[in-house]
Each structure stands twice: as structure tokens, then as C-alpha cells.
Amino acid sequence: AWLGMAVAAFVYFMYKDKRLLIPFAVAALIAIIFVSSISGRITYMLSSEYVASSLRGGRLGRLGIGLEVLKENLWLGVGLGHFGGAVAMNNIPGSFYMDNYYLKTAIEMGILGLAAFLALILCVLSQGFKTLKKLKDKPEKELVLGAFAGMCGVLFHNLFENIFEVPM
């Protein structure tokens, strides 16, 4: 979530005013250094203890299982709702939550479905960027820039968490 927020802020500042990137980076570094919960989380995530734990029953372990299932169903996948999401967890015994939404999509819809999904995302990003370039009205442009930056953050966050299935 923190990385997704950083991506959203980066996109916002890159479009709004690149000079804001320096204070943002300084504030992020200060938070990392002086806020113990942030520095502790980062330190733990980079430790061999975390990697071992994650391989046993966490994200890295589920990632490995997902890649194996994908190999077996590469082109067309296993079918929507049959792997690693809220629907599968509620209806398929032994199912689990796949953190990476793009891998979950590839497993369920195959490489062809993932390619179609990524093409859709690229179209949406492209249209958002074109809209930003066209808008002249400042309040409208701010609204679109905020939505565009937020969408970029969500798309990045989905590499590490399946947030499209969590409406809140």
C-alpha cells in the first residue's frame, strides 16, 4: 500500500510540478528513518527471516504455487473464479488468496486473457493521459489528475495485493 501510494504521488507530482518530487522524497526518507513502524516493516521485509516465512505460507509460497498452476494452464487458464480470489476461497475447498492480481488473472484466464486485460489497462491509461493533456479547466484537470494518479497507484499495488476484489 505504501508503494502504491508512492507511485500515485510520483505520478501526481511528475505531472503537476516536478519540483515537488524533492520534498516528497525527503519526507519519505525522513518517515522511513524516524518512524519505527515503517523502518521496522522495511527491515523485516528485507530479512532472510521474512523470506523463509513467506516461502512457507505467505506471498512467496503462494506465488510459487500460482506459477506452477499457470504452467499447467498457460493459454486459457483454469476459469474465472477458480483460483486465488474471494470467489474461489468461498466456493472451492483448499483455495487460498493470491496476492498478485495480474498473476491471478493469468492463472484464471491464461496468457491470452491477461494480454486482453493488460491491453484494456493500457487503453485506460492512454485515454487518461490524453484527457489530462486536453483539459484546460483547472478544477477539472485537478480532479482528473488525482483520479489518474490514484489509478496508477492501484494498478501498481495490485502487483502485491489483490485489491480489485476488495471494494472498500
Coordinates of C-alpha atoms in Angstrom, one line a residue:
A1 CA 0.0 0.0 0.0
W2 CA 2.8 2.4 0.8
L3 CA 4.5 1.7 -2.5
G4 CA 1.2 2.2 -4.4
M5 CA 0.8 5.5 -2.6
A6 CA 4.3 6.5 -3.5
V7 CA 3.6 5.6 -7.2
A8 CA 0.4 7.7 -7.1
A9 CA 2.2 10.6 -5.5
F10 CA 5.1 10.3 -8.0
V11 CA 2.7 10.4 -11.0
Y12 CA 0.8 13.3 -9.5
F13 CA 3.9 15.3 -8.8
M14 CA 5.5 14.5 -12.2
Y15 CA 2.5 15.9 -14.0
K16 CA 1.7 18.7 -11.5
D17 CA 5.2 20.1 -10.8
K18 CA 8.4 18.1 -10.9
R19 CA 9.9 20.3 -8.2
L20 CA 7.6 18.8 -5.7
L21 CA 9.4 15.4 -6.1
I22 CA 12.3 16.5 -4.0
P23 CA 10.3 17.5 -0.9
F24 CA 8.2 14.3 -1.3
A25 CA 11.4 12.2 -1.5
V26 CA 12.9 14.0 1.6
A27 CA 9.6 13.5 3.5
A28 CA 9.6 9.8 2.6
L29 CA 13.2 9.3 3.7
I30 CA 12.5 11.1 7.0
A31 CA 9.5 8.9 7.6
I32 CA 11.5 5.7 6.7
I33 CA 14.3 6.7 9.1
F34 CA 12.3 8.2 12.0
V35 CA 9.0 6.3 12.1
S36 CA 9.9 3.0 13.7
S37 CA 6.8 1.1 12.4
I38 CA 7.9 2.0 8.8
S39 CA 11.6 1.3 9.2
G40 CA 10.8 -1.9 11.1
R41 CA 8.5 -3.2 8.4
I42 CA 11.0 -2.4 5.6
T43 CA 13.9 -4.0 7.6
Y44 CA 11.8 -7.1 8.2
M45 CA 10.7 -7.4 4.6
L46 CA 14.3 -7.4 3.5
S47 CA 15.4 -10.0 6.0
S48 CA 16.0 -13.7 5.4
E49 CA 13.6 -14.5 8.2
Y50 CA 10.7 -12.8 6.2
V51 CA 11.7 -14.6 3.0
A52 CA 11.7 -18.0 4.8
S53 CA 8.4 -17.3 6.5
S54 CA 6.8 -16.0 3.2
L55 CA 8.0 -19.1 1.3
R56 CA 6.5 -21.4 4.0
G57 CA 3.0 -19.9 4.0
G58 CA 3.0 -16.4 2.7
R59 CA 3.1 -14.4 -0.5
L60 CA 6.2 -16.0 -1.9
G61 CA 4.9 -19.5 -1.3
R62 CA 1.5 -18.7 -2.9
L63 CA 3.4 -17.1 -5.8
G64 CA 5.3 -20.3 -6.4
I65 CA 2.1 -22.4 -6.3
G66 CA 0.4 -19.9 -8.7
L67 CA 3.3 -20.1 -11.2
E68 CA 3.0 -23.9 -11.2
V69 CA -0.7 -23.8 -11.8
L70 CA -0.1 -21.2 -14.6
K71 CA 2.4 -23.5 -16.3
E72 CA -0.2 -26.2 -16.5
N73 CA -2.9 -23.9 -17.9
L74 CA -0.8 -21.4 -19.8
W75 CA -3.0 -20.3 -22.7
L76 CA -6.6 -20.3 -21.4
G77 CA -6.3 -20.6 -17.6
V78 CA -8.4 -22.5 -15.1
G79 CA -11.5 -20.3 -15.5
L80 CA -12.8 -17.2 -13.7
G81 CA -13.4 -17.7 -10.0
H82 CA -11.5 -20.9 -9.8
F83 CA -8.2 -19.7 -8.4
G84 CA -6.8 -17.4 -5.7
G85 CA -9.6 -14.9 -5.1
A86 CA -12.6 -14.2 -2.9
V87 CA -14.9 -16.3 -5.1
A88 CA -12.6 -19.3 -5.1
M89 CA -12.0 -19.0 -1.4
N90 CA -15.7 -19.0 -0.7
N91 CA -16.6 -21.9 -3.1
I92 CA -13.5 -24.1 -3.6
P93 CA -12.2 -26.1 -0.6
G94 CA -8.4 -25.6 -0.1
S95 CA -8.3 -22.5 -2.2
F96 CA -6.3 -19.5 -1.0
Y97 CA -5.9 -15.8 -1.7
M98 CA -3.4 -14.9 -4.5
D99 CA -1.8 -11.6 -3.7
N100 CA -0.7 -10.6 -7.2
Y101 CA -3.9 -9.7 -9.1
Y102 CA -2.1 -10.0 -12.5
L103 CA -0.9 -13.5 -11.8
K104 CA -4.3 -14.4 -10.5
T105 CA -5.8 -13.1 -13.8
A106 CA -3.2 -15.0 -15.8
I107 CA -4.0 -18.2 -13.9
E108 CA -7.8 -17.8 -14.3
M109 CA -7.8 -16.5 -17.9
G110 CA -4.5 -17.7 -19.3
I111 CA -1.9 -15.6 -21.1
L112 CA -4.5 -14.7 -23.7
G113 CA -6.9 -13.3 -21.0
L114 CA -4.0 -11.5 -19.2
A115 CA -2.9 -9.9 -22.5
A116 CA -6.5 -8.7 -23.1
F117 CA -6.7 -7.3 -19.6
L118 CA -3.4 -5.5 -19.9
A119 CA -4.5 -4.1 -23.3
L120 CA -7.6 -2.7 -21.5
I121 CA -5.4 -1.2 -18.8
L122 CA -3.1 0.4 -21.4
C123 CA -6.1 1.9 -23.2
V124 CA -7.5 3.4 -20.0
L125 CA -4.1 4.8 -19.1
S126 CA -3.6 6.2 -22.6
Q127 CA -7.1 7.8 -22.5
G128 CA -6.5 9.3 -19.1
F129 CA -3.2 10.8 -20.2
K130 CA -4.8 12.2 -23.4
T131 CA -7.6 13.7 -21.3
L132 CA -5.1 15.3 -19.0
K133 CA -3.3 16.9 -21.9
K134 CA -6.6 18.2 -23.4
L135 CA -8.2 19.7 -20.3
K136 CA -7.7 23.5 -19.7
D137 CA -10.2 24.0 -16.9
K138 CA -8.1 23.9 -13.7
P139 CA -10.6 22.2 -11.3
E140 CA -11.5 19.5 -13.9
K141 CA -7.8 18.9 -14.6
E142 CA -7.0 18.6 -10.9
L143 CA -9.8 16.0 -10.5
V144 CA -8.7 14.0 -13.5
L145 CA -5.0 14.2 -12.4
G146 CA -6.0 12.9 -8.9
A147 CA -8.0 10.1 -10.4
F148 CA -5.3 9.2 -12.9
A149 CA -2.5 9.2 -10.2
G150 CA -4.7 7.2 -7.9
M151 CA -5.4 4.7 -10.6
C152 CA -1.7 4.3 -11.3
G153 CA -1.2 3.6 -7.6
V154 CA -3.9 1.0 -7.5
L155 CA -2.5 -0.7 -10.6
F156 CA 0.9 -0.9 -9.0
H157 CA -0.5 -2.0 -5.7
N158 CA -2.1 -5.0 -7.5
L159 CA 1.3 -6.4 -8.1
F160 CA 1.5 -7.2 -4.3
E161 CA -2.2 -7.4 -3.3
N162 CA -5.5 -8.3 -4.9
I163 CA -7.3 -5.1 -4.2
F164 CA -9.7 -5.2 -7.2
E165 CA -11.8 -7.8 -5.2
V166 CA -12.0 -5.7 -2.1
P167 CA -14.5 -2.9 -2.7
M168 CA -13.6 -0.8 0.4

